[in-house]
Short mmCIF file of C-alpha atoms in Angstrom, two decimals:
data_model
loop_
_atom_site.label_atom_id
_atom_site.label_comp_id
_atom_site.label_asym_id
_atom_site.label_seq_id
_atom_site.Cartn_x
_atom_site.Cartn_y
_atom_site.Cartn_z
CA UNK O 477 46.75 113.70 179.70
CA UNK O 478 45.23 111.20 176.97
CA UNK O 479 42.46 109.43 176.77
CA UNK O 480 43.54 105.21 176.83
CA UNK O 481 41.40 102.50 175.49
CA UNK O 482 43.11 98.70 177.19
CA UNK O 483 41.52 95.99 175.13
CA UNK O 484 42.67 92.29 177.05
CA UNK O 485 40.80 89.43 178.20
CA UNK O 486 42.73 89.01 180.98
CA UNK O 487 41.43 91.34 184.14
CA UNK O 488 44.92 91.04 185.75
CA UNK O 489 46.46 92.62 182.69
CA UNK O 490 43.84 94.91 182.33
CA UNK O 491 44.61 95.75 186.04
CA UNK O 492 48.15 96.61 185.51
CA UNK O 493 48.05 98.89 182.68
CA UNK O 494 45.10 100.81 184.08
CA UNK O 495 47.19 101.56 186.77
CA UNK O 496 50.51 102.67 184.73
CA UNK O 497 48.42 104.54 182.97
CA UNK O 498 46.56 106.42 186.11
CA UNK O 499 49.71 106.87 187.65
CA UNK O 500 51.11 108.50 184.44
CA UNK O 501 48.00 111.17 184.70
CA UNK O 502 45.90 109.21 181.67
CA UNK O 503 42.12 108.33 181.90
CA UNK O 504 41.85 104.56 180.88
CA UNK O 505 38.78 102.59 179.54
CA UNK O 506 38.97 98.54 179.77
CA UNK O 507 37.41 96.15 177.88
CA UNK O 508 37.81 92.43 177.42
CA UNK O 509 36.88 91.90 173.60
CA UNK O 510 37.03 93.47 170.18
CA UNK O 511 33.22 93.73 170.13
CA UNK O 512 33.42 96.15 173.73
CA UNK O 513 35.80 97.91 172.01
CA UNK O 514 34.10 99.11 168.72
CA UNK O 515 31.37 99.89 171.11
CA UNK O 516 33.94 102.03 173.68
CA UNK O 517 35.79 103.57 170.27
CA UNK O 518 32.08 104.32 168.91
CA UNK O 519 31.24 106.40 171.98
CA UNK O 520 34.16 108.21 172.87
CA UNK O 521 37.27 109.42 171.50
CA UNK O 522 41.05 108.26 172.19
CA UNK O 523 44.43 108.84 172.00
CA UNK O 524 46.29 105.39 172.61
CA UNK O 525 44.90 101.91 172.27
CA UNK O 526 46.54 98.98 174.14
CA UNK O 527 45.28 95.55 172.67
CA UNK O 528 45.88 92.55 173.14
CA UNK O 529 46.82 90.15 170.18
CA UNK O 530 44.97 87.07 171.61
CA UNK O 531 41.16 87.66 172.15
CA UNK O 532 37.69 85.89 172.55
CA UNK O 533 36.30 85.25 169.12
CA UNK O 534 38.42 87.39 167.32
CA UNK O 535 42.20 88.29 166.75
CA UNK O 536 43.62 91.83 168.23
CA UNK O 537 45.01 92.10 164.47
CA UNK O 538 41.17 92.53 163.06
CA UNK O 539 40.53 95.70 165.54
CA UNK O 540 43.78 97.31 164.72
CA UNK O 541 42.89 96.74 160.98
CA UNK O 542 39.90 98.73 161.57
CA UNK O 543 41.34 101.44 163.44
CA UNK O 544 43.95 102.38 161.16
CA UNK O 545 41.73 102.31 157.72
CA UNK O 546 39.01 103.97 159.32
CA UNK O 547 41.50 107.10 158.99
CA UNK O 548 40.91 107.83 163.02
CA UNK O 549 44.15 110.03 164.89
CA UNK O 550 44.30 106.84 167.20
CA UNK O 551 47.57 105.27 168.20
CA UNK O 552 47.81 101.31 168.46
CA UNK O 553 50.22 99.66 171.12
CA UNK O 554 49.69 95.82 170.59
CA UNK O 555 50.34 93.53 173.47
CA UNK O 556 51.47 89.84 173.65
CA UNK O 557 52.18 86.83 175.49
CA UNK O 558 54.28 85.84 172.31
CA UNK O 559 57.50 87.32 171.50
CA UNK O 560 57.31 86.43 167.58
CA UNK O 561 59.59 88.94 165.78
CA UNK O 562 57.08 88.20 162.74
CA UNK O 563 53.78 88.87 164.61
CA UNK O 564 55.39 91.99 165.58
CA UNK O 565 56.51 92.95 162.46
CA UNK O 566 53.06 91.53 160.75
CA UNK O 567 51.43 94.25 163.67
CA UNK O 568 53.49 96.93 162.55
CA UNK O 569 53.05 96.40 158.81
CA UNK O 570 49.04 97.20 159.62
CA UNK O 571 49.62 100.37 161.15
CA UNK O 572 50.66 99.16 164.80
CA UNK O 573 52.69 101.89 166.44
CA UNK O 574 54.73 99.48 169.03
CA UNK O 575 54.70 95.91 169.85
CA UNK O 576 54.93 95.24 173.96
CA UNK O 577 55.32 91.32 175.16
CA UNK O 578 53.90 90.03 178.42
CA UNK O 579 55.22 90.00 181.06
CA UNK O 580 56.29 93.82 180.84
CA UNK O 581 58.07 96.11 182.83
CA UNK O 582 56.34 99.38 183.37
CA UNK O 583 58.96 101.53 182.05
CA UNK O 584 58.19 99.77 178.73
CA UNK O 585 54.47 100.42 178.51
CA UNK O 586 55.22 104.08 180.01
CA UNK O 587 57.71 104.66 177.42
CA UNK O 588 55.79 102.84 174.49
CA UNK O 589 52.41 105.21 174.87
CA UNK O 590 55.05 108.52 175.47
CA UNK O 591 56.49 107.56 172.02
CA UNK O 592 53.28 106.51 170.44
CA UNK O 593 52.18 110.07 172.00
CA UNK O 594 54.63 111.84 170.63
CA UNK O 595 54.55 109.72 166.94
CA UNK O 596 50.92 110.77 167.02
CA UNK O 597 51.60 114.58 167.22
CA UNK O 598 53.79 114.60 164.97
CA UNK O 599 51.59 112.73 162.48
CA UNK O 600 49.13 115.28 163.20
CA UNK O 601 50.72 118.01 162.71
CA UNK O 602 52.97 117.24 159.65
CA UNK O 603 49.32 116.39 157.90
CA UNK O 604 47.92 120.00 158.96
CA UNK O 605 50.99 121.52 157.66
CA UNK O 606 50.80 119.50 154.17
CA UNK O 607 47.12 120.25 154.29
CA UNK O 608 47.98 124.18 154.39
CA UNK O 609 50.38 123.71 151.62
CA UNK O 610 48.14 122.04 149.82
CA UNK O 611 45.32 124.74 150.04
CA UNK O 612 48.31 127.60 149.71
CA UNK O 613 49.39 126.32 145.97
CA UNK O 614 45.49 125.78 145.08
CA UNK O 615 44.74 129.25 145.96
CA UNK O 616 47.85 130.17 144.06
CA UNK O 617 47.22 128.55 140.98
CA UNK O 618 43.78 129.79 141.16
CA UNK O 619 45.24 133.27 141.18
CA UNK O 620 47.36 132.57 138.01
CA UNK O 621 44.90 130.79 136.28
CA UNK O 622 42.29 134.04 136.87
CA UNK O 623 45.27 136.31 135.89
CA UNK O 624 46.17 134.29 132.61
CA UNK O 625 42.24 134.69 131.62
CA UNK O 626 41.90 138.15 132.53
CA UNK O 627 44.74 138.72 130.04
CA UNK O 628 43.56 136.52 127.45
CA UNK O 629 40.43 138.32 127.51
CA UNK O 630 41.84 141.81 127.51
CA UNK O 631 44.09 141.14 124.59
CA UNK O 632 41.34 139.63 122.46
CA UNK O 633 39.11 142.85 123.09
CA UNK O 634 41.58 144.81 121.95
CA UNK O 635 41.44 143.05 118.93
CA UNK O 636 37.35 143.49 119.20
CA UNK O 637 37.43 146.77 119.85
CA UNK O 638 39.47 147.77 116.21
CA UNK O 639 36.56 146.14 114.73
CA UNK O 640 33.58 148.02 116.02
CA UNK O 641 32.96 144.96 118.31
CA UNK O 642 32.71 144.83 122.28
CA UNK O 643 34.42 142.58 124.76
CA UNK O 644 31.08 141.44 125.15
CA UNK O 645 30.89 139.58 121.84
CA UNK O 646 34.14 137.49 122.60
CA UNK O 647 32.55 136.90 126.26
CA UNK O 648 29.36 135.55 124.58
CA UNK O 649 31.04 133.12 121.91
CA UNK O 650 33.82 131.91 124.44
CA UNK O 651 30.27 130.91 126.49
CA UNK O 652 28.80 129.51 123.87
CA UNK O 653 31.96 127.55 122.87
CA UNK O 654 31.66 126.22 126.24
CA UNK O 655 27.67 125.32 125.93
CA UNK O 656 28.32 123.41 122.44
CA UNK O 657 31.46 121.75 123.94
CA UNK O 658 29.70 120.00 126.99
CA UNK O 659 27.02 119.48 125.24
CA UNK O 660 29.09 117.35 122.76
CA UNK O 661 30.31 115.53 125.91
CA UNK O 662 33.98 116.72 126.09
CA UNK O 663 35.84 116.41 129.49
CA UNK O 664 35.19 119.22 131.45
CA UNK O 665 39.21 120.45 131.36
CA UNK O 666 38.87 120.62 127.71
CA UNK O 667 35.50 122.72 128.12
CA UNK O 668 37.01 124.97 130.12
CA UNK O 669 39.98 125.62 127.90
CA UNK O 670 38.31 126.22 125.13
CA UNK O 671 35.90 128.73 126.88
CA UNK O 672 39.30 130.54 127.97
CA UNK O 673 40.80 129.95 124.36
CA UNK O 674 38.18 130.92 122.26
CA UNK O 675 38.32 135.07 122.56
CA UNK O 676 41.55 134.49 120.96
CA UNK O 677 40.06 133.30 117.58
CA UNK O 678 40.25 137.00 116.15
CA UNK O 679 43.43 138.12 117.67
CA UNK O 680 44.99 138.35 114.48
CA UNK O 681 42.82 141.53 113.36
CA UNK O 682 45.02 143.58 115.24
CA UNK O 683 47.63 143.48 112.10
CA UNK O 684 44.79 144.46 109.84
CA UNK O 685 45.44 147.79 108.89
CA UNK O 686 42.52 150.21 110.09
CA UNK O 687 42.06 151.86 106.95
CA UNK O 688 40.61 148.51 105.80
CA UNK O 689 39.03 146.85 109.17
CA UNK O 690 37.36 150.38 110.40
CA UNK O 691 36.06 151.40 106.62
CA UNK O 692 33.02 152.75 106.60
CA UNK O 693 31.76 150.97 103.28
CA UNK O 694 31.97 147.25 101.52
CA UNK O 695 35.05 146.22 101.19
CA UNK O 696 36.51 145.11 97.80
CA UNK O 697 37.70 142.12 97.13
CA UNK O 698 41.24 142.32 97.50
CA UNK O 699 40.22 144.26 100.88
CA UNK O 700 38.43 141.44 102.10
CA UNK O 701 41.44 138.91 101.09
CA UNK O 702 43.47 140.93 103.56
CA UNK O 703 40.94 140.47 106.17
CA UNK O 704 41.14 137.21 106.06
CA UNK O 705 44.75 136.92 106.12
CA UNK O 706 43.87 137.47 110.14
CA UNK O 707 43.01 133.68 110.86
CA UNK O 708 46.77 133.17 109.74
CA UNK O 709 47.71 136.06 111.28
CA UNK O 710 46.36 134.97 114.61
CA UNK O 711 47.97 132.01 114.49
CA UNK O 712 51.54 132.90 113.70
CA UNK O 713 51.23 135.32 117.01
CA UNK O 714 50.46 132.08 119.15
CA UNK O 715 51.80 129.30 117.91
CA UNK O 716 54.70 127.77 119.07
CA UNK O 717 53.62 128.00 122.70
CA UNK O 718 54.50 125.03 125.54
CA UNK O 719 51.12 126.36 126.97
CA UNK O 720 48.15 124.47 126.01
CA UNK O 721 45.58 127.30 126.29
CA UNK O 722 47.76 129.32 123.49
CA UNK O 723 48.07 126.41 121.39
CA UNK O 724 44.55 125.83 121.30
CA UNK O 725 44.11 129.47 120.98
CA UNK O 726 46.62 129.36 117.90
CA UNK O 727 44.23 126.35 116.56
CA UNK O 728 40.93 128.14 117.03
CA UNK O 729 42.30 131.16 114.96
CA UNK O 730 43.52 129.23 112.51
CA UNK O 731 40.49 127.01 111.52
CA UNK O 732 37.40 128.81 113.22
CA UNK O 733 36.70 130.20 109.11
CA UNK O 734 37.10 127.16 107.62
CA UNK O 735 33.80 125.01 106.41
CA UNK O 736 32.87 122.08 106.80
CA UNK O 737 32.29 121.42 103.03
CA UNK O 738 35.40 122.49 102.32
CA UNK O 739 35.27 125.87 100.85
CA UNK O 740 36.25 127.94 104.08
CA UNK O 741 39.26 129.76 105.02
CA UNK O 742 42.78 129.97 104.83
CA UNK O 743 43.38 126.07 103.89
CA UNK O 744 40.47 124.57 102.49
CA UNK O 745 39.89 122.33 105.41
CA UNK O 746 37.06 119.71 105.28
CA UNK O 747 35.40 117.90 107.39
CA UNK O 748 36.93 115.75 110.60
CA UNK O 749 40.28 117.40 109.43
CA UNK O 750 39.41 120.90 110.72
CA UNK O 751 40.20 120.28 114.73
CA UNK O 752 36.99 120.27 116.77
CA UNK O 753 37.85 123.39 118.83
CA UNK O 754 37.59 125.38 115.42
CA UNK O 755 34.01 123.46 114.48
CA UNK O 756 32.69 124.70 118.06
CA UNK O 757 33.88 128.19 117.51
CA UNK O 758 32.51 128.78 114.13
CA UNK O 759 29.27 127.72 115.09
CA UNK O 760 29.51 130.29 118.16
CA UNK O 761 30.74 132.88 116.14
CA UNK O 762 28.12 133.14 113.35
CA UNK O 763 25.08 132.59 115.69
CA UNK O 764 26.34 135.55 118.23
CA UNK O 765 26.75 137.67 115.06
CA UNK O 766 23.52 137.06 113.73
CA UNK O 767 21.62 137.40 117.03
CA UNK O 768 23.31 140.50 118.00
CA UNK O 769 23.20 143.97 116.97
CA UNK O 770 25.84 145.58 114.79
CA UNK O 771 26.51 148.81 113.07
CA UNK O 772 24.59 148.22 109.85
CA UNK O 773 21.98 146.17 110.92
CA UNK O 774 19.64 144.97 114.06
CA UNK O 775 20.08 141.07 115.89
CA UNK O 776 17.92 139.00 113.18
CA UNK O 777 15.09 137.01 115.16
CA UNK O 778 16.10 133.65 116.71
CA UNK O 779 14.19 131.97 114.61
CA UNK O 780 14.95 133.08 111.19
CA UNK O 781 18.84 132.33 112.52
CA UNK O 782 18.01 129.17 113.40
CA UNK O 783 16.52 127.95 109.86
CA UNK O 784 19.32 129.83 108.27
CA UNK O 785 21.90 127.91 110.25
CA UNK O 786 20.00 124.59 109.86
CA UNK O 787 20.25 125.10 105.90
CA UNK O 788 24.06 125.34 106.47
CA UNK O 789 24.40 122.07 108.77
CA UNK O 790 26.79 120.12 106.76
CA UNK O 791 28.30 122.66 104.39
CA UNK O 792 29.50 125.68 106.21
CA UNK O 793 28.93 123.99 110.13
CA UNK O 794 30.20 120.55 111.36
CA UNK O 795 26.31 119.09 111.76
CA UNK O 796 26.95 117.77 115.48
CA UNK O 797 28.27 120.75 116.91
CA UNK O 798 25.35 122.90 115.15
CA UNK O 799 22.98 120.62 116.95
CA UNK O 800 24.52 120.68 120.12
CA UNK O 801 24.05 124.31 120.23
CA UNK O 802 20.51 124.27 118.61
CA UNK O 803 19.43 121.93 120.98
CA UNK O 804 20.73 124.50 123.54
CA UNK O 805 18.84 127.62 122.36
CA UNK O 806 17.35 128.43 125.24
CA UNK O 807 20.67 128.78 127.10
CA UNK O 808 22.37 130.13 124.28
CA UNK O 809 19.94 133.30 124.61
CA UNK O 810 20.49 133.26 128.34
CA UNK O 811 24.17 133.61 127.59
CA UNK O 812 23.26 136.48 125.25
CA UNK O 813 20.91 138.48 127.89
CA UNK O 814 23.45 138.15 130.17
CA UNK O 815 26.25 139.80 128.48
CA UNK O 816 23.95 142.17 126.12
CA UNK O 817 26.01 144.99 124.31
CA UNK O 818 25.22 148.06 125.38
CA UNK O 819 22.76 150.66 122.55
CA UNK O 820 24.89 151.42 119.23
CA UNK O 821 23.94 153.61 116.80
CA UNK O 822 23.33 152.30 113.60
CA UNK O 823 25.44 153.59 110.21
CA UNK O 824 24.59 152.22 106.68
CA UNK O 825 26.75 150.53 104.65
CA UNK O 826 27.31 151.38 101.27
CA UNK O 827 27.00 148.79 98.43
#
C-alpha cells in the first residue's frame, strides 16, 4: 500500500484515478491545484504523485520542479490531455518518473505507479547502500590515517628517547606547530599535516652514535658537527616518498635548524627560501626546550623566554611565525600542562 497524492482540475479525472488507485489497495489524496498540493505534500507524506500538466494558475511542470529539488523520496507520474513526445520528454528531463496521456486505460496508470513503485525502491535503496559505503571507507581511512600517526609518533620517540628526551616533547612541538600554523592562517589540511609531520624533525638522531648523543659532558666541536649531520640525516631516511606527510616530514628535518638570517644549519638557508613548515617548527622547537625541564637545567620562566625569543625575531626565527606563537602564549602553555614530562633528575654538565 502507498500513500497517492492526484493533483487535476478536472473532478472526473480526479474520480477515476482515485478509484484505480483504491481498487489497487492505495490511499489517495485529491486536489485540484498546485497551491492544494504544497499544502497536502506539507502535511503528509507520499509515495506517488499523479499531476496533471495543465492547471489553474500554474503549470504541473512548476510542482514537479519542486518536488524533485526539494530532495523528497516522492515519485512523479505526470498526466496529459496532450500527447507531445517533447512535453513528455521536457517532464522527464525534470525528474518525472512516467508520462500518462488522457484518455487512459487503467492498466496504464496501474502499471505506471507499480513501476514508479518499484523505480522508487530501488532508488532508495541503492542510495542507503552507497551511503554505507560511503561511511565504511571513511571509517577506514580514519583507521589508517590513526595507524600512520601512531607510527609516526612511535618512530620519532624512539629517536627522543636516545636523546634523554620524552615522547612528550615531540607531542608538545607537533602541537605547537599546529597552534603557529593556524594561527598564520594555513588551510586546515596543511595544519594537520604538519602537526602529524613535525615529530619527525629529529628522526635522524637515531644514526648519531650514542657515545656522542648520550655523553654526559659538552661536546666538542667536531662532536657537535656530527650532531648536526642529523637534520641531513633525517632527511635522506624520508625523502623520496609519494606520501605527502613523509615528504613534509623529510622537509621539516631538513630545514627546522636553519635561521632565518642565514647562519643556521646544514645549508645556510635564509629567509623565504627555508620552506615554511621548517620556520613553524623551529620556532616550536626552541620555545618547548626552553620552557621545559631537561637534565642540566630547570624550564626558564615564560617570560624571560619570551624576551629572549623576541631578541631573535628576524635573525634566528622567521618574525611572523614567532608572533603567531607569541601571540598564542597562553595556549602554548596549555599545550605544555597538558603533556607535562614526568620529574627528572637533574645531572650537571661539565664545561
Amino acid at each position: 500500500m502507498a500513500r497517492i497524492l492526484i493533483v487535476d482540475d478536472e473532478p472526473s479525472v480526479c474520480e477515476a484515478l482515485r478509484r484505480l488507485v483504491a481498487n489497487e489497495g492505495h490511499l489517495a489524496s485529491v486536489t485540484g491545484d498546485t497551491a492544494e498540493a504544497r499544502a497536502e505534500l506539507s502535511s503528509g507524506s507520499f509515495e506517488v504523485i499523479l499531476c496533471d500538466v495543465n492547471l489553474p494558475g500554474e503549470s504541473g511542470m512548476e510542482l514537479v520542479h519542486e518536488v524533485v529539488a526539494s530532495g523528497t523520496d516522492v515519485a512523479v507520474l505526470m498526466v496529459s490531455g496532450a500527447d507531445d513526445p517533447k512535453l513528455a520528454e521536457t517532464a522527464l528531463a525534470l525528474g518525472a518518473y512516467g508520462y500518462i496521456v488522457k484518455p487512459f486505460r487503467d492498466t496504464e496508470v496501474n502499471i505506471g505507479i507499480a513501476n514508479a513503485l518499484r523505480r522508487r525502491r530501488l532508488e532508495i535503496e541503492n542510495r542507503a547502500h552507497r551511503e554505507r559505503l560511503e561511511q565504511l571507507v571513511a571509517e577506514r581511512t580514519s583507521e589508517l590515517d590513526r595507524s600512520r600517526e601512531e607510527t609516526i609518533h612511535r618512530l620519532a620517540a624512539a629517536a627522543e628517547l636516545r636523546d634523554h628526551e620524552t615522547g612528550q616533547h615531540i607531542e608538545r612541538v607537533s602541537r605547537c606547530s599546529e597552534l603557529i600554523a593556524r594561527r598564520l592562517g594555513l588551510p586546515h589540511d596543511q595544519c594537520e599535516l604538519i602537526r602529524i609531520a613535525s615529530p619527525l624533525h629529529d628522526i635522524g638522531k637515531i644514526a648519531i652514535p650514542d657515545h656522542i648523543l648520550r655523553k654526559p659532558a659538552a661536546l666538542s666541536a667536531e662532536e657537535r658537527r656530527v650532531v648536526e649531520t642529523h637534520t641531513e640525516l633525517g632527511h635522506t631516511m624520508l625523502a623520496g616518498s609519494r606520501e605527502p606527510l613523509l615528504q613534509l616530514g623529510a622537509e621539516i628535518a631538513w630545514t627546522h635548524h636553519e635561521r632565518f638570517d642565514g647562519g643556521g644549519y646544514p645549508r645556510q638557508l635564509a629567509g623565504d627560501a627555508i620552506p615554511l613548515a621548517g620556520r613553524i617548527v623551529a620556532v616550536a622547537d626552541v620555545f618547548d626546550a626552553l620552557v621545559s625541564d631537561r637534565v642540566y637545567r630547570l624550564a626558564l620562566p615564560v617570560e624571560e623566554v619570551v624576551a629572549a625569543m623576541r631578541a631573535e625575531s628576524g635573525a634566528q626565527f622567521d618574525p611572523e611565525a614567532l608572533e603567531a606563537l607569541l601571540t598564542a602564549i597562553p595556549e602554548a602553555l596549555a599545550i605544555r600542562e597538558r603533556f607535562r614530562d614526568e620529574r627528572i633528575n637533574l645531572r650537571l654538565v661539565s664545561p
